């Protein structure tokens, strides 16, 4: 996600825009830019954070009372000066900023290039400004707002945009679909922003644009709203009621909680343009050229650390079940020092949210030296691991600020699931019926994750029960064993309670000695797969007076009878239970940490990215 801010009025736009970008920097910070209406449209943009943009602007002409500004979180196109927003039309008369993903940008770009438009960047966004120019040229005298409306009617995907034009020096246009955008109404000026944090100090009168709506802002005139279908709308003006600090977290107390709640969107964004159930197509553009290589691989070796390692464990179960290729998962830090055997026909998949984890980067370099093919799954475009691998796919989770990884994990699992599905189909290892059943359920997962967030209340209760414990044991089988590991990691890294994740059956080979009335045991026990076996494991814990918190399929009565607490999650295919089971475990860790007064977003001793070995 990116940060957008725009201003139209009688004040100098530059200070308002720069301060607004600082307020929105948590939404994205790999590059930033500004466009000001002067004798021309003056675009100033640079790779790096907003402070680098400020340094760059010091020597520039930053006058003007109409401007747009953007801080980027790259989804298409490396973070660099050319790919930074705003993007200029070829006639240099208009500039545009965008937050979102244009799914059909390749088709639009090819057609625009055929018509002679020159592209400066390799972003998806740039197609918008050239399409607006193309439409305006074809219709002499057309209003800017009408050209934008016709452009957006051709777009598939999500957008929050703001546009200015030298031919309309007192007009600012904004439009929204799928990405947040609000309009602030000042005394005699207008503001547009991704969220209220950027404008709350100037006005509290706001209109939250809805999907498919466009705002036409003219100096000295009333705000005009219309739909992309050209229907006029009466603006519903509301009051911004929360404080500045809260706004930067969209009203959540911590970034971690905000990111837990973002998961329906971040999972959907990670599927966007890659899953088409109607056409029964799953495609990951970043690895399509390597599908044959993967299918012919001797084996797949997945490397990662921490949460990314747990995503790799899940991929092992999925790939071996669906694609029937041998998979090994390694802690990157162990892999690089144990002199591993790596064949040229191995395929290595490196998983990393930050794309900067030193151990994982070292594993990538080692595998490349041995001649293997190396793919990456990262959340940060332009990161070291993303650049070091031969190819890969980005998770579109947006910036993850909380040190404890949540939405990046489920985004990684989303991309790995898509990879397994497109490989399984290509290899012919999956029937059309089963394939369709899986992809249709995958499309429903964001909605089911949203429903699972309703377990927040019960996890708060369970947190009170756990907050003073010294230890906790997490158990799960098959797909839920990596979830047990991930749930334990969440608890220990932010609440500092010692916690271990174990395969449920493995508990009998040692950890059962730990069980007593002081030991909370969190069991992932959905009524799918090895359900009866897990029930036996729960009985074993109960007979030793362990306190049992069970994650169950909603409506379960059997596990309920033998548990001290139950947390119900929606039913889904066994392969997708991890998406849902991890939600209450994230929330549980969060609430325990809050109760214990821990620093949830910056836990002691930890860093968001471990760039040292
Ligand atoms: C997860 O909550 C931790 N913050 C940590 O284990 C993290 O997953 C690990 O350091 C790997 O980071 P990466 O995904 O950025 O490579």
Coordinates of C-alpha atoms in Angstrom, one line a residue, residues 61-457:
X61 CA 11.1 25.5 -7.0
X62 CA 8.3 24.2 -4.7
X63 CA 5.8 27.1 -5.1
X64 CA 2.2 26.5 -5.9
X65 CA -1.2 26.1 -4.2
X66 CA -2.2 22.9 -6.1
X67 CA -0.2 19.7 -5.7
X68 CA -0.2 15.9 -5.3
X69 CA 2.3 13.8 -3.4
X70 CA 3.0 10.1 -2.9
X71 CA 5.1 7.8 -0.7
X72 CA 5.5 4.4 -2.4
X73 CA 5.4 0.7 -1.4
X74 CA 6.4 -1.0 -4.7
X75 CA 4.2 -3.7 -6.1
X76 CA 5.3 -3.5 -9.8
X77 CA 8.7 -2.0 -10.7
X78 CA 11.8 -1.6 -8.5
X79 CA 12.0 1.3 -6.1
X80 CA 13.9 3.9 -8.0
X81 CA 13.5 7.5 -9.3
X82 CA 11.7 6.5 -12.5
X83 CA 9.2 4.2 -10.8
X84 CA 8.4 6.7 -8.0
X85 CA 5.1 8.6 -8.3
X86 CA 3.8 11.0 -9.6
X87 CA 3.8 9.9 -13.2
X88 CA 3.6 12.6 -16.0
X89 CA 1.6 12.4 -19.2
X90 CA 3.7 12.4 -22.4
X91 CA 2.5 16.0 -23.1
X92 CA 3.8 16.9 -19.6
X93 CA 0.5 18.6 -18.9
X94 CA -0.9 16.2 -16.3
X95 CA 0.4 14.2 -13.3
X96 CA -1.1 11.3 -11.4
X97 CA -0.5 9.4 -8.2
X98 CA -1.9 6.0 -7.4
X99 CA -2.3 3.5 -4.6
X100 CA -3.4 0.0 -5.7
X101 CA -2.8 -2.7 -8.4
X102 CA -3.9 -2.3 -12.0
X103 CA -4.4 -6.0 -13.0
X104 CA -4.8 -5.4 -16.7
X105 CA -2.0 -3.0 -17.1
X106 CA 0.1 -5.1 -19.5
X107 CA -2.8 -5.1 -22.0
X108 CA -3.4 -1.4 -21.6
X109 CA 0.4 -0.7 -21.8
X110 CA 0.9 -2.7 -25.0
X111 CA -2.0 -0.8 -26.7
X112 CA -0.8 2.6 -25.5
X113 CA 2.8 1.8 -26.7
X114 CA 1.3 0.8 -30.1
X115 CA -0.3 4.3 -30.2
X116 CA 3.1 5.8 -29.6
X117 CA 3.0 6.6 -25.9
X118 CA 6.5 6.5 -24.3
X119 CA 6.7 4.9 -20.8
X120 CA 9.3 6.3 -18.4
X121 CA 8.7 3.5 -15.7
X122 CA 7.9 -0.1 -15.5
X123 CA 5.0 0.4 -13.0
X124 CA 1.4 -0.6 -13.6
X125 CA 0.3 2.9 -12.6
X126 CA 1.8 4.7 -15.6
X127 CA -0.8 3.3 -17.9
X128 CA -3.4 5.5 -16.2
X129 CA -1.9 8.9 -17.0
X130 CA -1.3 7.9 -20.7
X131 CA -4.8 6.6 -21.1
X132 CA -6.2 9.8 -19.7
X133 CA -4.1 11.8 -22.2
X134 CA -5.1 9.5 -25.0
X135 CA -8.8 9.9 -24.3
X136 CA -8.5 13.7 -23.9
X137 CA -6.7 13.9 -27.2
X138 CA -9.5 12.0 -29.0
X139 CA -12.2 14.2 -27.6
X140 CA -11.3 17.9 -28.1
X141 CA -12.4 20.0 -25.2
X142 CA -13.3 17.1 -22.9
X143 CA -13.4 17.8 -19.2
X144 CA -10.4 16.3 -17.2
X145 CA -12.9 14.6 -14.9
X146 CA -14.7 13.0 -17.9
X147 CA -11.4 11.7 -19.4
X148 CA -10.5 10.2 -15.9
X149 CA -13.9 8.6 -15.6
X150 CA -13.7 7.0 -19.0
X151 CA -10.1 5.8 -18.2
X152 CA -11.2 4.2 -14.9
X153 CA -14.0 2.4 -16.7
X154 CA -11.4 0.4 -18.6
X155 CA -9.4 -0.5 -15.5
X156 CA -9.4 -3.9 -13.8
X157 CA -7.9 -3.8 -10.3
X158 CA -7.8 -1.3 -7.4
X159 CA -6.9 2.3 -7.2
X160 CA -6.9 5.4 -5.1
X161 CA -5.7 8.2 -7.4
X162 CA -5.3 12.0 -7.5
X163 CA -4.7 13.9 -10.8
X164 CA -3.8 17.5 -11.7
X165 CA -3.5 19.2 -15.1
X166 CA -2.0 22.5 -16.3
X167 CA -5.1 23.0 -18.4
X168 CA -7.3 22.9 -15.2
X169 CA -5.2 25.0 -12.8
X170 CA -8.0 25.2 -10.2
X171 CA -9.1 21.6 -10.3
X172 CA -8.1 18.4 -8.4
X173 CA -9.6 15.1 -9.2
X174 CA -9.6 12.0 -6.9
X175 CA -11.1 8.6 -7.4
X176 CA -11.3 5.3 -5.4
X177 CA -11.8 1.6 -5.8
X178 CA -10.4 -0.9 -3.4
X179 CA -7.8 1.5 -1.9
X180 CA -8.7 4.0 0.9
X181 CA -9.2 7.7 0.0
X182 CA -10.7 10.6 1.9
X183 CA -11.5 14.2 0.9
X184 CA -10.9 16.9 3.5
X185 CA -13.0 20.0 3.3
X186 CA -11.3 23.1 4.6
X187 CA -12.4 26.8 5.0
X188 CA -11.6 27.6 1.4
X189 CA -9.5 24.6 0.4
X190 CA -9.6 20.8 -0.2
X191 CA -7.4 17.9 0.8
X192 CA -7.2 14.4 -0.4
X193 CA -5.4 11.6 1.5
X194 CA -5.1 7.9 2.0
X195 CA -6.2 8.4 5.6
X196 CA -6.9 11.1 8.0
X197 CA -3.5 11.2 9.6
X198 CA -2.3 13.5 6.7
X199 CA -5.0 16.1 7.1
X200 CA -6.5 16.0 10.6
X201 CA -4.5 19.1 11.7
X202 CA -6.2 21.2 8.9
X203 CA -9.7 19.9 8.9
X204 CA -11.9 17.4 10.6
X205 CA -14.7 17.6 7.9
X206 CA -14.2 14.6 5.7
X207 CA -15.9 12.6 3.0
X208 CA -14.9 8.9 2.8
X209 CA -15.0 8.0 -0.9
X210 CA -16.6 4.7 -1.6
X211 CA -15.6 2.3 -4.3
X212 CA -16.4 3.6 -7.8
X213 CA -16.7 7.2 -6.7
X214 CA -14.8 10.2 -8.0
X215 CA -14.4 13.6 -6.4
X216 CA -14.2 16.8 -8.5
X217 CA -12.6 19.6 -6.4
X218 CA -12.6 23.1 -7.8
X219 CA -11.2 26.1 -6.0
X220 CA -14.0 28.2 -4.5
X221 CA -16.7 25.7 -5.5
X222 CA -18.6 23.0 -3.6
X223 CA -17.2 19.4 -3.6
X224 CA -18.8 17.5 -6.5
X225 CA -19.1 13.7 -6.3
X226 CA -20.0 11.3 -9.0
X227 CA -19.8 7.6 -9.7
X228 CA -17.6 6.1 -12.5
X229 CA -21.0 5.4 -14.1
X230 CA -21.5 9.2 -14.2
X231 CA -24.2 9.4 -11.5
X232 CA -24.1 12.5 -9.3
X233 CA -23.9 11.8 -5.5
X234 CA -24.6 14.0 -2.5
X235 CA -21.5 14.1 -0.4
X236 CA -21.9 12.7 3.2
X237 CA -19.7 14.9 5.3
X238 CA -18.4 13.3 8.5
X239 CA -16.2 14.3 11.4
X240 CA -12.8 12.9 11.9
X241 CA -12.9 11.8 15.5
X242 CA -9.7 10.1 16.5
X243 CA -6.4 11.5 17.4
X244 CA -3.4 11.9 15.1
X245 CA -1.4 9.1 16.7
X246 CA -4.3 6.6 16.5
X247 CA -5.0 7.6 12.9
X248 CA -1.6 6.4 11.8
X249 CA -2.7 3.0 13.0
X250 CA -6.2 3.4 11.6
X251 CA -7.5 3.5 15.1
X252 CA -5.8 0.4 16.3
X253 CA -3.7 0.6 19.5
X254 CA -0.7 -1.2 17.8
X255 CA 0.5 -1.8 14.3
X256 CA 0.5 -5.6 15.0
X257 CA -3.3 -5.6 15.7
X258 CA -3.9 -3.4 12.6
X259 CA -1.9 -5.9 10.6
X260 CA -3.7 -8.9 12.0
X261 CA -7.0 -7.2 10.9
X262 CA -5.6 -6.3 7.5
X263 CA -5.2 -10.0 6.6
X264 CA -8.5 -10.3 4.7
X265 CA -7.3 -7.5 2.4
X266 CA -3.6 -8.6 2.3
X267 CA -4.5 -12.2 1.4
X268 CA -6.9 -10.9 -1.3
X269 CA -4.2 -8.5 -2.6
X270 CA -1.7 -11.4 -2.8
X271 CA -4.2 -13.3 -5.0
X272 CA -5.2 -10.3 -7.1
X273 CA -4.5 -10.8 -10.8
X274 CA -3.2 -14.3 -10.0
X275 CA -6.4 -16.3 -9.3
X276 CA -9.3 -16.4 -11.7
X277 CA -11.8 -19.0 -10.5
X278 CA -14.2 -18.5 -13.4
X279 CA -11.5 -19.3 -15.9
X280 CA -10.0 -21.9 -13.6
X281 CA -6.7 -20.2 -14.0
X282 CA -3.9 -19.7 -11.4
X283 CA -0.8 -17.8 -12.6
X284 CA 2.2 -16.4 -10.9
X285 CA 3.8 -14.1 -13.5
X286 CA 7.1 -14.0 -11.7
X287 CA 7.8 -17.7 -12.0
X288 CA 5.9 -18.7 -15.1
X289 CA 9.2 -19.2 -17.0
X290 CA 10.5 -21.5 -14.3
X291 CA 7.5 -23.8 -14.0
X292 CA 9.1 -26.5 -16.1
X293 CA 12.3 -26.2 -14.2
X294 CA 10.5 -26.7 -10.9
X295 CA 8.5 -29.6 -12.3
X296 CA 11.7 -31.3 -13.5
X297 CA 13.6 -30.5 -10.3
X298 CA 15.3 -33.3 -8.4
X299 CA 13.8 -31.7 -5.3
X300 CA 12.7 -28.3 -3.9
X301 CA 14.7 -26.9 -0.9
X302 CA 12.9 -24.1 1.0
X303 CA 15.0 -21.8 3.1
X304 CA 13.9 -19.2 5.6
X305 CA 14.0 -18.0 9.2
X306 CA 11.4 -17.7 11.9
X307 CA 7.9 -17.1 10.6
X308 CA 9.1 -17.5 7.0
X309 CA 10.5 -20.9 7.9
X310 CA 7.1 -21.9 9.2
X311 CA 5.5 -20.8 5.9
X312 CA 8.1 -23.1 4.2
X313 CA 7.0 -26.0 6.4
X314 CA 3.4 -25.5 5.2
X315 CA 4.6 -25.4 1.6
X316 CA 6.3 -28.7 2.1
X317 CA 3.0 -30.4 3.0
X318 CA 1.2 -28.6 0.2
X319 CA 3.8 -29.2 -2.6
X320 CA 4.3 -32.9 -1.7
X321 CA 0.5 -33.5 -1.5
X322 CA -0.5 -31.6 -4.6
X323 CA 2.6 -31.6 -6.9
X324 CA 4.3 -34.8 -5.7
X325 CA 7.8 -33.3 -5.8
X326 CA 10.2 -34.0 -2.9
X327 CA 10.5 -30.9 -0.6
X328 CA 13.0 -30.2 2.2
X329 CA 12.7 -27.2 4.5
X330 CA 15.8 -25.7 6.1
X331 CA 16.5 -23.0 8.6
X332 CA 18.7 -20.8 6.5
X333 CA 21.2 -20.3 9.3
X334 CA 21.8 -24.1 9.5
X335 CA 21.7 -24.7 5.8
X336 CA 24.6 -22.3 5.0
X337 CA 27.0 -23.9 7.6
X338 CA 26.4 -27.6 7.3
X339 CA 28.0 -28.0 3.9
X340 CA 24.7 -29.2 2.3
X341 CA 24.5 -31.3 -0.9
X342 CA 23.0 -29.1 -3.5
X343 CA 22.4 -30.3 -7.1
X344 CA 22.2 -28.2 -10.2
X345 CA 18.7 -29.6 -10.8
X346 CA 17.6 -28.6 -7.3
X347 CA 15.2 -25.6 -7.0
X348 CA 15.7 -23.4 -3.9
X349 CA 12.8 -21.2 -2.7
X350 CA 13.9 -18.5 -0.3
X351 CA 11.1 -17.0 1.8
X352 CA 11.6 -13.6 3.4
X353 CA 9.2 -10.8 4.4
X354 CA 12.0 -8.1 4.6
X355 CA 14.1 -9.6 1.8
X356 CA 17.1 -8.6 3.9
X357 CA 17.6 -11.5 6.4
X358 CA 21.3 -12.2 6.2
X359 CA 21.1 -15.9 6.8
X360 CA 18.5 -16.3 4.0
X361 CA 20.5 -14.1 1.6
X362 CA 23.6 -16.2 2.4
X363 CA 21.6 -19.4 1.6
X364 CA 20.5 -17.8 -1.7
X365 CA 24.2 -17.0 -2.7
X366 CA 25.3 -20.5 -1.7
X367 CA 22.7 -22.2 -3.8
X368 CA 23.5 -20.0 -6.8
X369 CA 27.2 -20.9 -6.4
X370 CA 26.2 -24.6 -6.6
X371 CA 24.3 -23.9 -9.8
X372 CA 20.8 -24.5 -8.5
X373 CA 17.8 -22.4 -9.6
X374 CA 16.9 -19.9 -6.9
X375 CA 13.4 -18.4 -6.5
X376 CA 12.3 -15.8 -4.0
X377 CA 9.1 -15.0 -2.1
X378 CA 9.5 -11.5 -0.6
X379 CA 7.3 -8.7 0.6
X380 CA 9.7 -5.9 -0.3
X381 CA 10.2 -5.1 -4.0
X382 CA 13.8 -4.3 -4.7
X383 CA 15.1 -6.0 -1.5
X384 CA 18.4 -7.8 -1.5
X385 CA 16.9 -11.3 -1.7
X386 CA 14.4 -10.3 -4.4
X387 CA 17.3 -9.0 -6.4
X388 CA 19.6 -11.9 -5.7
X389 CA 17.2 -14.7 -6.9
X390 CA 16.7 -15.8 -10.5
X391 CA 13.0 -15.0 -10.2
X392 CA 10.1 -15.0 -7.7
X393 CA 6.8 -13.7 -6.7
X394 CA 6.0 -10.8 -4.3
X395 CA 3.5 -11.0 -1.5
X396 CA 1.4 -7.9 -1.7
X397 CA 0.9 -7.6 2.1
X398 CA 2.0 -4.0 2.2
X399 CA 4.4 -2.7 4.8
X400 CA 4.5 -4.8 7.9
X401 CA 5.6 -2.5 10.8
X402 CA 5.0 -4.8 13.8
X403 CA 8.1 -6.9 14.5
X404 CA 6.0 -10.0 15.0
X405 CA 5.1 -11.1 11.5
X406 CA 1.3 -11.7 10.9
X407 CA -0.1 -10.5 7.5
X408 CA 3.2 -11.3 5.8
X409 CA 2.9 -14.9 7.0
X410 CA -0.6 -15.4 5.5
X411 CA 0.5 -13.6 2.4
X412 CA 3.5 -16.0 2.0
X413 CA 1.1 -19.0 2.5
X414 CA -1.2 -17.5 -0.2
X415 CA 1.6 -17.2 -2.8
X416 CA 2.9 -20.7 -1.9
X417 CA -0.6 -22.1 -2.3
X418 CA -1.0 -20.4 -5.7
X419 CA 2.4 -21.8 -6.7
X420 CA 1.5 -25.3 -5.6
X421 CA -1.8 -25.1 -7.5
X422 CA -0.4 -23.9 -10.8
X423 CA 2.3 -26.5 -10.7
X424 CA -0.1 -29.3 -9.8
X425 CA -2.3 -28.4 -12.7
X426 CA 0.6 -28.1 -15.1
X427 CA 1.9 -31.5 -14.0
X428 CA -1.6 -33.0 -14.3
X429 CA -1.4 -34.4 -10.8
X430 CA -4.8 -33.0 -9.8
X431 CA -8.2 -33.8 -11.2
X432 CA -10.2 -30.9 -12.6
X433 CA -12.9 -31.4 -9.9
X434 CA -10.4 -31.3 -7.0
X435 CA -8.6 -28.3 -8.6
X436 CA -11.8 -26.4 -9.0
X437 CA -12.9 -27.3 -5.4
X438 CA -9.6 -25.9 -4.1
X439 CA -9.4 -22.7 -6.1
X440 CA -13.1 -21.9 -5.4
X441 CA -12.4 -22.3 -1.6
X442 CA -9.2 -20.3 -1.9
X443 CA -11.2 -17.4 -3.2
X444 CA -13.5 -17.6 -0.2
X445 CA -10.5 -17.5 2.3
X446 CA -10.3 -13.7 2.7
X447 CA -14.0 -13.7 3.8
X448 CA -13.5 -16.6 6.1
X449 CA -10.4 -14.9 7.7
X450 CA -12.6 -11.9 8.2
X451 CA -15.1 -14.1 10.1
X452 CA -12.3 -15.7 12.1
X453 CA -11.3 -12.2 13.4
X454 CA -14.5 -12.4 15.4
X455 CA -12.6 -14.8 17.8
X456 CA -10.9 -11.6 19.1
X457 CA -13.2 -11.5 22.2

